Amino acid sequence: MSKFYITTPIYYVNARPHIGHAYTTIACDTVARRQRMLGADTFFLTGTDEHGQKIERAAQAAGKTPQQYADEISAEFRKLWQRMGISNDDYIRTTEPRHKKRVQELFRRIRDNGYIYKGTYTGQYCVSDELYVDGAQPGDPCPTCGRVTETVHEENYFFKLSAFQDKLLALYANPDFIRPETRRNEVISFVRSGLRDLSISRSTFSWGIPVPDDPRHVIYVWLDALANYITAIGFGSSHAGAQEAFKKYWPADVHMIGKEIVRFHCVYWPAFLMAAGLPLPKAIIAHGWLLFEESKMSKSRGNIVRTETILDVLGADALRYFLLREVVFGQDGSFSFDALVQRYNSDLANGIGNLASRTLTMINRYFKGEVPYPSHAESEKPAHGVVRDKARMVIAECSQAFTDYQFSSALESIWIRLISTVDRYIVENEPWTLGEKQDDESRSRLATVLYTSAEALRIATALAHPVIPDATARIWEQLGLGDIKKFNLNTLTWGQLPQGTKLGEVSPVFPRADKSAIERMQQMEEQQRGPAVEESPTSAAPAAPAPATAAPPAATPAAATNHEGKITIDDFAKIDLRVGLVKVAERVPKSDKLLRLEIDIGTEVRQVLAGIAEAYAPETLVGRKVVIVANLAPRKMRGLESNGMIVAASLEGGKPVLASFLEDVPVGARLK
Ligand code: MSP
């Protein structure tokens, strides 16, 4: 029996699951289900990525320990996948002991093979992407997300990535390793431009897996996270069963990912594996982004759609079908409630749902619920042959499209070529008119029309099962065929529907949705869009952050002032004043007054420009706690974006004096 191992990325626990995450999971689930139907011994893995600075900060902002925080959000992902009937075989969390031990083993192997050395990293880092941004200068944005990068200066362990340039390029010669082609080309040109060694540990925070024999360092979160693909199936375990599983399933057949994490999967991951002397995954498939309101759906942009809303109103199959039919896999695609409901009605309720209910209802009515015998002479007529030929063609087309991960083409083939053809065929042959007649010829035609329709329905149902598992399992039962899971897709050919099969109980699988479905979903989403645990948007988000001078917080919004010049407590609460820690301070070239600061405000590090250069030497500020107005609109000064304002006493004719505290206060604490 062949094996098939497929993985989703493991999702960060700093955001609640949304339909962007569901998209990848649904695509993998579809592939896994299809592989099981083809008889492969399939292993489908998903899970959560729980370490690193990004999660540590998100937990801090939520007032929880990183472990509490990760436990809660990881459980939400798990619960959602269960509710959706996702068929994963395991769910890995990077905070589990099994994972931690095995990651340390991977680190050891790479080190023992001579690919790790100690050094010092000084450069820019994007916490949101957990990415070292080579060649960037302080204040530069992250090339991936656009957020301002942070300056990192610390002792690290380095991985000799540069030693793998040629080997990686040789690997990419196989056109199937990275798909689609556009992503492959990007990776090739990135690697050709030269690889620098990669820092694979961090020593300025502790939320991670300790480096073996040097626990002052934690392992770089991407090495930790990528390793899940092998730790979950038993790499590095001393148990015989786990070792067997690893031998059986590794290398993975497919890592499916979103396009923003291609470099980690196609460059770093194969290099780590080569360094450890392990086999490489067979393919990495990168899909595009799900857009909502014109931009990538993500929590920091505040434009997410919750999966639960769609499940409540239309069910999991509707979402699965919509995402895989509407978005060309590999490209970006838009989500809208209107389009979802329209697709649901046209393809599911009026398409396969209607085909099933009318075909099966007529078999019940005219043939007492038993699949009729088609007459041989009658079925040889071209009118019926059209459906049979289409069905044969669709079986072949669909198989190719699924193999190429072109889900939308596969579904297009089933719906446009097969289901529409059968719909037309039924209309043209009017079985309801034939059913009123009792002569032999009419009975024989009626039997053939209904057999042909039911057989086409069976084929469409089998082919669509991996995409819409619930509805197709029900149609299969209604066709009297039992459990669809037992059906082997390799055997699918025209004419297998046993004549005389007793139908199961017929009931509609996709009731029509009316217009109110759209409104209901929109309302449900609006109600949910209250304050969330999410990080606040930074410069990458459309409404980016704020300016800074050493002026006092006289920035009270004018609208908040009443006629006596007083404001209410609610007005004051609109100002997000927080304790920040200065991480980096330097003069802005050609300015006497301005300093450029990087300030940790608990949830993120902000670039702030402050007019305090005449009062404070930059080096005296690093490590100092200050008060920052965190929710001012961003402003550009001397070409640099300022995202916040430092609070200082503004003295008439004198230098500004920074507000500070006599007692120690935690970074990120709010002033109220
Ligand atoms: N934790 C890393 C992955 C580590 S894998 C070893 C990570 N996590 S994430 O939570 O940010 O999830 C990223 C993945 O979620 C994307 O690669 C993609 O599969 C999916 N998506 C999240 N938002 C998405 C869209 N708006 N559109 C499509 N997919 C999206 O990166």
XYZ file of C-alpha atoms and ligand atoms in Angstrom:
703
model
C 0.000 0.000 0.000
C 1.444 3.412 -0.911
C 1.703 6.091 1.777
C 0.884 9.774 1.625
C 1.980 12.345 4.205
C 0.581 15.880 3.993
C 0.951 18.858 6.335
C -0.519 22.314 6.888
C 1.667 25.066 8.321
C 1.307 25.076 12.078
C -0.631 28.201 12.934
C 0.610 30.910 15.258
C -1.405 31.168 18.431
C -1.364 34.954 18.512
C -4.525 35.102 16.421
C -7.812 33.314 16.585
C -8.520 31.100 13.597
C -10.141 32.776 10.593
C -11.082 31.556 7.131
C -7.532 32.272 5.843
C -6.293 29.482 8.109
C -9.316 27.363 7.239
C -8.441 27.720 3.565
C -5.115 25.862 3.866
C -6.579 23.309 6.231
C -9.507 22.624 3.890
C -7.192 22.226 0.899
C -5.047 19.717 2.809
C -8.075 17.905 4.157
C -9.388 17.552 0.616
C -6.107 16.084 -0.596
C -5.928 13.748 2.393
C -9.481 12.517 1.880
C -8.839 11.917 -1.798
C -5.668 9.989 -1.047
C -7.565 7.805 1.435
C -10.208 7.166 -1.224
C -7.416 6.138 -3.581
C -6.292 3.617 -1.005
C -3.104 5.334 0.209
C -2.025 4.963 3.836
C -2.499 8.646 4.539
C -1.200 10.792 7.374
C -2.473 14.338 7.653
C -0.856 16.661 10.182
C -1.779 20.093 11.479
C -1.140 21.966 14.720
C -0.014 25.183 16.353
C 3.220 27.192 16.515
C 3.502 28.492 20.056
C 6.986 29.791 20.819
C 8.898 32.964 20.014
C 8.885 36.631 20.727
C 5.683 37.314 18.833
C 3.693 34.946 21.039
C 5.468 36.072 24.203
C 4.457 39.671 23.476
C 0.910 38.794 22.504
C 0.509 36.905 25.784
C 1.942 39.813 27.732
C -0.509 42.184 26.071
C -3.350 39.865 27.023
C -2.109 39.744 30.617
C -1.485 35.985 30.484
C 1.483 33.703 30.675
C 2.610 32.518 27.234
C 1.593 28.965 28.156
C -1.931 29.968 29.274
C -2.314 32.062 26.193
C -1.078 29.322 23.848
C -3.307 26.742 25.570
C -6.393 28.856 24.946
C -5.822 29.701 21.322
C -4.457 26.312 20.364
C -7.641 24.800 21.821
C -9.712 27.120 19.652
C -7.980 25.913 16.503
C -8.406 22.316 17.544
C -12.076 22.786 18.384
C -12.757 24.491 15.089
C -11.125 21.736 13.049
C -13.162 19.172 14.974
C -16.359 21.072 14.355
C -15.532 21.228 10.643
C -14.840 17.512 10.514
C -11.225 18.034 9.453
C -9.674 14.592 9.163
C -6.209 15.273 10.597
C -4.436 12.255 12.067
C -2.486 14.236 14.640
C -2.398 17.729 16.072
C 1.038 18.893 17.109
C 1.706 21.715 19.544
C 5.252 23.003 19.724
C 4.993 23.323 23.513
C 4.467 19.581 23.904
C 7.332 17.662 25.564
C 7.539 15.206 22.634
C 8.218 18.090 20.257
C 10.687 19.910 22.484
C 12.878 16.857 23.039
C 12.947 15.977 19.374
C 13.763 19.527 18.261
C 16.741 19.466 20.597
C 17.782 16.208 18.986
C 17.594 17.820 15.547
C 19.691 20.746 16.783
C 22.266 18.317 18.182
C 22.485 16.406 14.923
C 23.042 19.547 12.889
C 25.643 20.717 15.402
C 27.405 17.332 15.485
C 27.594 17.440 11.706
C 29.523 20.712 11.983
C 26.932 23.164 10.682
C 26.442 25.282 13.800
C 28.825 27.867 15.263
C 28.575 30.696 17.773
C 28.653 34.332 16.691
C 27.081 37.725 17.227
C 24.140 39.009 15.272
C 23.607 42.692 14.775
C 20.859 43.558 12.389
C 17.177 43.964 11.799
C 14.461 41.534 12.824
C 10.737 41.430 12.130
C 8.947 39.983 15.147
C 5.660 39.609 13.316
C 7.209 37.299 10.717
C 9.967 36.093 13.066
C 12.340 36.921 10.205
C 15.931 38.145 10.118
C 15.925 40.881 7.513
C 19.368 40.727 5.959
C 20.821 43.980 4.692
C 18.151 46.185 6.286
C 19.010 49.347 8.201
C 17.466 50.478 11.484
C 14.027 51.862 10.751
C 13.595 49.890 7.533
C 10.307 48.085 7.050
C 10.039 44.307 6.861
C 9.970 43.273 3.194
C 7.219 40.763 3.917
C 4.719 42.610 6.106
C 5.893 46.227 5.968
C 6.133 46.627 9.729
C 9.123 48.499 11.081
C 11.954 46.084 11.847
C 13.664 46.018 15.218
C 17.363 46.212 15.797
C 18.759 43.074 17.395
C 22.228 42.791 18.816
C 22.875 39.524 20.556
C 25.054 36.487 20.838
C 23.575 33.679 18.754
C 24.226 30.280 17.325
C 24.543 30.421 13.569
C 23.631 27.840 10.982
C 25.950 27.507 7.978
C 23.247 28.180 5.432
C 25.828 29.493 2.966
C 27.223 25.949 2.634
C 23.972 24.799 1.015
C 23.567 27.206 -1.870
C 24.597 24.795 -4.629
C 22.790 21.847 -3.123
C 19.596 23.859 -2.875
C 19.852 25.058 -6.455
C 20.333 21.458 -7.562
C 17.210 20.535 -5.600
C 15.128 23.196 -7.363
C 16.081 21.687 -10.724
C 13.205 19.323 -10.022
C 10.208 21.407 -11.194
C 7.841 19.549 -8.869
C 9.664 20.490 -5.682
C 8.243 24.012 -5.446
C 4.920 24.815 -7.042
C 3.613 26.958 -8.615
C 6.321 28.018 -11.044
C 6.246 31.686 -9.950
C 7.209 30.746 -6.401
C 9.905 28.408 -7.659
C 11.438 31.216 -9.705
C 11.385 33.590 -6.742
C 13.169 31.052 -4.574
C 15.770 30.291 -7.232
C 16.628 33.941 -7.672
C 16.776 34.478 -3.902
C 19.216 31.589 -3.477
C 21.252 32.561 -6.532
C 21.771 36.028 -5.099
C 23.786 34.433 -2.284
C 22.933 32.948 1.105
C 24.204 34.297 4.403
C 24.511 32.142 7.473
C 21.403 32.204 9.605
C 21.097 32.923 13.290
C 19.240 29.973 14.830
C 19.022 30.968 18.465
C 17.857 33.964 20.475
C 19.181 35.002 23.847
C 17.214 38.118 24.810
C 13.970 36.384 25.769
C 13.136 32.934 27.037
C 9.874 31.706 25.469
C 11.257 28.881 23.401
C 13.039 25.551 23.461
C 16.436 25.761 25.191
C 19.488 25.078 23.062
C 20.937 21.739 24.200
C 23.842 22.314 26.602
C 23.367 26.100 26.546
C 19.984 26.988 28.020
C 20.697 30.728 27.990
C 19.646 30.510 24.352
C 16.324 29.432 22.916
C 16.129 27.822 19.494
C 15.017 30.182 16.694
C 11.268 29.771 16.385
C 11.332 28.842 12.697
C 13.737 25.950 13.282
C 11.503 24.888 16.180
C 8.331 25.215 14.067
C 9.539 23.605 10.836
C 10.735 20.615 12.820
C 7.108 19.803 13.703
C 6.829 18.034 10.371
C 9.243 15.370 11.613
C 8.785 15.478 15.381
C 5.065 14.695 15.112
C 5.718 11.481 13.263
C 8.429 10.259 15.576
C 11.797 11.697 14.569
C 14.266 11.579 17.431
C 12.113 9.328 19.570
C 13.481 6.281 21.331
C 10.148 4.429 21.097
C 10.091 1.693 18.494
C 6.555 2.585 17.356
C 7.457 6.214 16.770
C 10.614 5.233 14.908
C 8.537 2.956 12.687
C 6.079 5.750 11.935
C 8.889 8.103 11.034
C 10.399 5.528 8.715
C 7.045 4.917 7.116
C 5.827 8.472 6.556
C 8.930 10.611 6.136
C 9.669 12.261 3.733
C 6.447 14.217 3.450
C 4.699 14.050 0.109
C 3.432 17.617 0.414
C 3.924 20.598 2.683
C 1.108 22.957 1.822
C 1.680 26.586 2.779
C 0.655 30.182 2.049
C 2.929 32.114 -0.282
C 4.365 34.362 2.453
C 6.269 31.518 4.094
C 7.895 30.073 1.003
C 11.439 31.057 1.941
C 11.295 29.303 5.296
C 9.998 26.108 3.705
C 11.932 26.032 0.467
C 15.309 27.372 1.618
C 15.778 26.985 5.373
C 13.891 23.720 5.863
C 15.635 21.651 3.172
C 18.980 23.081 4.309
C 18.317 22.085 7.940
C 17.351 18.597 6.797
C 20.415 18.241 4.583
C 22.587 19.365 7.477
C 20.995 16.736 9.722
C 21.404 14.078 7.041
C 17.661 13.537 6.645
C 15.605 13.000 3.478
C 13.835 16.020 1.969
C 10.103 16.543 1.465
C 8.886 15.716 -2.022
C 6.924 18.871 -2.743
C 6.063 22.267 -1.350
C 2.870 23.755 -2.681
C 2.249 27.437 -2.034
C -1.196 28.880 -2.412
C -2.184 32.536 -2.671
C -3.946 34.742 -0.174
C -7.555 35.040 0.641
C -8.447 38.694 0.352
C -11.314 40.414 2.083
C -12.200 44.008 1.365
C -9.273 44.130 -1.087
C -6.427 43.135 1.203
C -4.978 39.987 2.732
C -7.269 38.716 5.410
C -5.361 39.047 8.657
C -6.038 40.022 12.219
C -3.726 43.013 12.180
C -5.675 44.520 9.303
C -8.865 43.781 11.188
C -10.517 42.313 8.096
C -10.948 38.733 9.105
C -14.010 36.565 8.630
C -14.639 33.923 11.251
C -15.225 30.424 10.035
C -17.873 29.796 12.698
C -20.213 32.345 11.149
C -20.278 30.447 7.874
C -20.598 27.098 9.626
C -23.597 28.363 11.602
C -25.461 29.622 8.547
C -24.416 27.434 5.598
C -22.303 24.593 6.978
C -18.755 23.383 6.370
C -19.347 21.945 2.911
C -20.490 25.334 1.637
C -17.269 26.997 2.782
C -15.101 24.175 1.453
C -16.773 24.226 -1.920
C -16.693 27.991 -2.216
C -13.007 28.371 -1.352
C -11.811 25.594 -3.608
C -14.126 26.441 -6.507
C -13.817 30.216 -6.447
C -10.099 30.682 -5.839
C -7.642 29.439 -8.448
C -5.211 27.528 -6.284
C -1.869 29.325 -6.229
C -3.396 32.740 -6.896
C -4.977 35.289 -4.578
C -8.755 35.223 -4.391
C -11.447 37.375 -2.846
C -13.972 36.367 -0.288
C -17.393 37.975 -0.010
C -20.619 36.855 1.631
C -22.559 37.698 -1.545
C -20.361 35.479 -3.698
C -20.505 32.705 -1.106
C -24.301 32.643 -1.029
C -24.538 32.940 -4.784
C -22.232 29.952 -5.304
C -24.021 28.007 -2.626
C -27.371 28.473 -4.313
C -26.275 28.006 -7.898
C -23.877 25.079 -7.512
C -24.899 23.314 -4.334
C -28.616 23.916 -3.758
C -29.629 24.144 -7.441
C -26.716 22.052 -8.727
C -25.822 18.780 -7.062
C -28.536 19.104 -4.392
C -31.305 19.498 -6.909
C -29.930 16.774 -9.199
C -29.914 14.365 -6.276
C -33.362 15.181 -5.008
C -35.144 15.123 -8.340
C -33.431 11.979 -9.619
C -33.971 10.047 -6.424
C -37.516 11.299 -5.919
C -38.473 10.121 -9.415
C -36.881 6.708 -8.828
C -38.976 6.491 -5.673
C -42.110 7.551 -7.471
C -41.804 5.564 -10.712
C -39.745 2.542 -9.642
C -40.689 2.050 -5.995
C -37.311 3.234 -4.786
C -35.210 0.723 -6.738
C -32.594 1.754 -9.285
C -34.227 0.764 -12.602
C -32.837 -1.450 -15.355
C -31.800 0.580 -18.380
C -32.682 -1.024 -21.665
C -29.590 -1.933 -23.630
C -31.033 -0.834 -26.959
C -32.267 2.427 -25.462
C -29.019 3.273 -23.683
C -27.083 2.868 -26.937
C -28.928 5.895 -28.328
C -26.822 9.081 -28.635
C -29.111 11.041 -26.282
C -27.955 8.878 -23.349
C -24.441 8.273 -24.660
C -23.656 11.990 -24.273
C -23.914 11.729 -20.499
C -21.867 8.547 -20.353
C -19.085 10.050 -22.506
C -18.996 13.230 -20.438
C -18.784 11.216 -17.239
C -15.815 9.234 -18.547
C -14.068 12.394 -19.618
C -14.718 14.082 -16.279
C -13.283 11.132 -14.316
C -10.008 11.519 -16.210
C -9.937 15.332 -16.140
C -10.741 15.506 -12.498
C -8.076 13.044 -11.546
C -5.463 15.106 -13.393
C -6.663 18.387 -11.906
C -6.602 17.025 -8.347
C -3.136 15.578 -8.917
C -2.018 19.065 -10.008
C -3.706 20.715 -6.978
C -6.007 22.580 -9.359
C -9.103 22.220 -7.224
C -11.109 24.851 -9.069
C -10.549 23.080 -12.414
C -11.544 19.749 -10.909
C -14.771 21.228 -9.564
C -15.429 23.126 -12.758
C -15.134 19.882 -14.622
C -17.617 18.072 -12.338
C -20.115 20.905 -12.274
C -19.912 22.446 -15.721
C -19.235 19.347 -17.750
C -21.108 16.684 -15.855
C -23.826 18.113 -13.597
C -24.983 20.716 -16.147
C -25.043 18.070 -18.863
C -27.239 15.804 -16.761
C -29.513 18.717 -15.849
C -30.001 19.480 -19.543
C -30.461 15.813 -20.312
C -33.242 15.512 -17.731
C -35.010 18.603 -19.063
C -34.767 17.357 -22.653
C -36.008 13.864 -21.855
C -38.822 14.920 -19.520
C -38.936 11.835 -17.299
C -41.989 13.310 -15.521
C -43.907 13.068 -18.839
C -42.603 9.567 -19.542
C -43.651 8.586 -16.036
C -47.283 9.270 -16.851
C -47.235 6.764 -19.724
C -47.480 3.001 -19.349
C -46.363 1.755 -22.796
C -43.195 -0.366 -22.948
C -41.183 2.118 -24.912
C -41.882 4.948 -22.486
C -41.110 2.730 -19.486
C -37.887 1.618 -21.081
C -36.866 5.204 -21.874
C -37.821 6.335 -18.399
C -35.722 3.563 -16.840
C -32.760 4.529 -18.987
C -33.081 8.248 -18.269
C -33.292 7.695 -14.533
C -30.523 5.109 -14.482
C -28.273 7.416 -16.514
C -29.023 10.361 -14.221
C -28.472 8.333 -11.065
C -25.221 6.909 -12.398
C -23.952 10.375 -13.335
C -24.985 11.561 -9.873
C -23.021 8.690 -8.322
C -19.916 9.612 -10.293
C -20.194 13.327 -9.464
C -20.723 12.395 -5.813
C -17.658 10.173 -5.651
C -15.463 12.765 -7.358
C -16.704 15.627 -5.189
C -16.519 13.689 -1.929
C -13.078 14.970 -0.864
C -14.331 18.557 -1.245
C -17.857 18.295 0.205
C -17.605 15.213 2.408
C -20.816 15.574 4.426
C -23.293 16.140 1.636
C -21.757 13.512 -0.620
C -21.770 10.912 2.158
C -25.491 11.560 2.534
C -26.188 11.389 -1.202
C -24.218 8.126 -1.348
C -26.441 6.667 1.364
C -29.559 7.965 -0.366
C -28.357 6.186 -3.513
C -28.395 3.038 -1.406
C -24.617 2.595 -1.610
C -23.764 2.627 2.107
C -20.609 4.188 3.467
C -18.756 6.273 0.880
C -15.532 5.936 2.893
C -15.383 2.319 1.785
C -15.425 3.235 -1.878
C -12.124 2.974 -3.774
C -11.839 5.867 -6.192
C -9.438 3.964 -8.437
C -12.294 1.715 -9.473
C -14.639 4.509 -10.551
C -16.041 3.800 -14.012
C -19.353 4.258 -15.759
C -22.011 1.641 -15.152
C -21.162 0.398 -11.663
C -24.419 1.468 -10.053
C -26.061 -1.873 -9.333
C -29.471 -2.120 -10.917
C -32.140 -2.922 -8.412
C -30.321 -1.074 -5.616
C -32.781 -0.038 -2.949
C -32.520 3.697 -2.293
C -32.060 5.068 1.195
C -34.330 7.719 2.612
C -34.277 10.773 0.364
C -33.910 14.217 1.931
C -32.487 17.496 0.642
C -28.769 17.998 1.294
C -28.452 21.701 0.476
C -31.605 23.681 1.286
C -31.704 26.974 -0.632
C -30.361 30.019 1.185
C -32.373 33.208 0.981
C -31.031 36.766 0.975
C -31.250 37.008 4.742
C -28.353 34.536 4.962
C -25.981 37.268 3.793
C -27.302 39.776 6.308
C -27.214 37.258 9.116
C -23.580 36.440 8.451
C -22.648 40.096 8.183
C -24.386 40.873 11.444
C -22.729 37.975 13.207
C -19.341 39.242 12.094
C -20.063 42.799 13.166
C -21.097 41.656 16.617
C -17.825 39.795 16.958
C -15.669 42.719 15.924
C -15.286 44.053 19.399
C -11.927 44.493 21.049
C -9.901 41.331 20.523
C -6.709 39.850 21.882
C -5.104 40.924 18.664
C -2.016 43.041 18.326
C -2.702 46.622 17.332
C -1.989 47.540 13.732
C 1.424 48.918 13.005
C 2.852 50.728 10.033
C 1.955 47.874 7.719
C -1.725 48.203 8.361
C -3.797 50.624 6.314
C -4.397 52.904 9.279
C -0.851 53.040 10.527
C 0.510 54.645 13.728
C 1.820 57.926 15.019
C 4.154 60.950 15.456
C 6.363 62.010 18.295
C 7.726 65.118 19.709
C 8.638 65.761 23.262
C 5.456 67.714 23.672
C 3.100 66.923 26.546
C -0.019 64.984 25.697
C -1.896 68.124 24.770
C -3.149 66.101 21.865
C -6.554 65.638 23.490
C -8.936 65.411 20.556
C -10.797 68.696 20.070
C -14.086 66.874 19.797
C -13.570 65.457 23.261
C -13.520 68.871 24.929
C -16.806 70.104 26.326
C -17.845 73.778 26.505
C -16.162 74.301 29.878
C -12.844 73.008 28.552
C -13.232 69.789 30.565
C -13.194 66.251 29.264
C -14.932 63.183 30.602
C -13.177 60.066 31.863
C -14.297 58.331 28.680
C -12.612 61.009 26.617
C -9.409 60.498 28.548
C -9.682 56.712 28.119
C -9.383 57.220 24.375
C -5.719 58.047 24.806
C -3.656 54.901 24.937
C -0.833 55.856 27.288
C 1.642 53.102 27.944
C 4.946 52.349 29.560
C 7.600 51.772 26.910
C 11.195 50.635 27.076
C 13.743 52.350 24.822
C 15.651 49.630 22.958
C 17.493 51.749 20.385
C 18.176 55.502 20.267
C 20.111 57.423 17.642
C 20.288 60.863 16.082
C 18.345 61.528 12.907
C 20.918 62.688 10.331
C 20.812 66.417 9.559
C 18.505 67.206 12.457
C 19.583 68.915 15.702
C 16.395 68.125 17.538
C 15.210 64.698 16.445
C 16.096 61.306 17.831
C 14.954 58.044 16.295
C 13.890 55.594 18.977
C 12.764 51.987 18.956
C 10.446 51.520 21.887
C 9.101 48.242 23.188
C 5.491 48.879 24.256
C 4.740 45.339 25.355
C 2.823 44.225 22.291
C 5.369 45.356 19.711
C 8.352 47.602 19.160
C 7.519 51.010 17.706
C 9.687 53.450 15.833
C 9.140 56.874 17.357
C 10.755 60.179 16.442
C 11.125 62.573 19.330
C 12.370 66.167 19.425
C 14.549 65.630 22.486
C 18.044 65.480 20.973
C 19.056 68.728 22.653
C 18.019 67.449 26.058
C 19.111 63.788 25.965
C 22.133 62.034 24.488
C 20.885 58.915 22.678
C 23.031 56.498 24.689
C 21.488 57.718 27.962
C 18.050 56.663 26.783
C 18.621 53.014 25.924
C 17.101 50.864 28.666
C 15.051 53.759 30.069
C 11.324 53.472 30.619
C 9.209 56.228 29.138
C 5.532 57.060 28.688
C 4.232 56.821 25.174
C 0.953 57.781 23.517
C 0.425 54.602 21.563
C -2.653 55.418 19.513
C -1.684 58.568 17.671
C -2.008 58.513 13.898
C 1.374 57.987 12.205
C 3.371 60.886 10.885
C 6.401 61.149 8.643
C 9.346 63.297 9.631
C 12.499 63.540 7.563
C 11.302 60.566 5.563
C 10.908 58.378 8.656
C 7.602 57.229 10.043
C 6.872 57.977 13.667
C 4.448 55.648 15.402
C 3.666 57.195 18.741
C 4.635 60.098 20.934
C 6.803 60.264 24.024
C 5.354 62.234 26.906
C 7.526 64.934 28.452
C 7.113 68.080 30.476
C 7.481 71.004 28.140
C 9.238 73.810 29.991
C 8.894 77.387 28.864
C 12.304 78.357 27.470
C 13.830 75.135 28.829
C 14.513 71.630 27.606
C 11.831 68.931 27.685
C 11.903 66.509 30.629
C 10.714 62.948 30.039
C 7.955 61.587 32.234
C 9.238 58.663 34.293
C 8.468 56.501 37.330
C 10.057 56.150 40.732
C 8.859 52.565 41.132
C 9.615 49.795 38.687
C 6.750 49.310 36.214
C 6.279 46.564 33.625
C 6.716 47.395 29.967
C 3.368 47.780 28.230
C 1.464 48.786 31.415
C -1.337 51.268 30.645
C -1.627 54.641 32.350
C -5.165 55.468 33.313
N 3.562 29.693 12.286
C 3.885 30.006 10.955
C 4.021 28.761 10.121
C 4.998 27.760 10.620
S 4.997 26.331 9.654
C 6.294 25.491 10.159
C 2.815 30.892 10.367
N 1.639 30.852 10.988
S 0.343 31.710 10.603
O -0.617 31.519 11.640
O 0.710 33.033 10.299
O -0.279 30.949 9.420
C 0.156 31.123 8.187
C -0.655 30.269 7.251
O -2.074 30.447 7.432
C -0.402 30.735 5.839
O 0.790 30.228 5.327
C -1.614 30.217 5.173
O -1.461 28.849 5.014
C -2.714 30.497 6.201
N -3.285 31.838 6.048
C -3.401 32.796 7.010
N -4.034 33.876 6.470
C -4.317 33.644 5.197
C -4.989 34.333 4.180
N -5.499 35.532 4.356
N -5.101 33.719 2.983
C -4.618 32.467 2.755
N -3.985 31.787 3.688
C -3.807 32.346 4.914
O 3.088 31.544 9.398
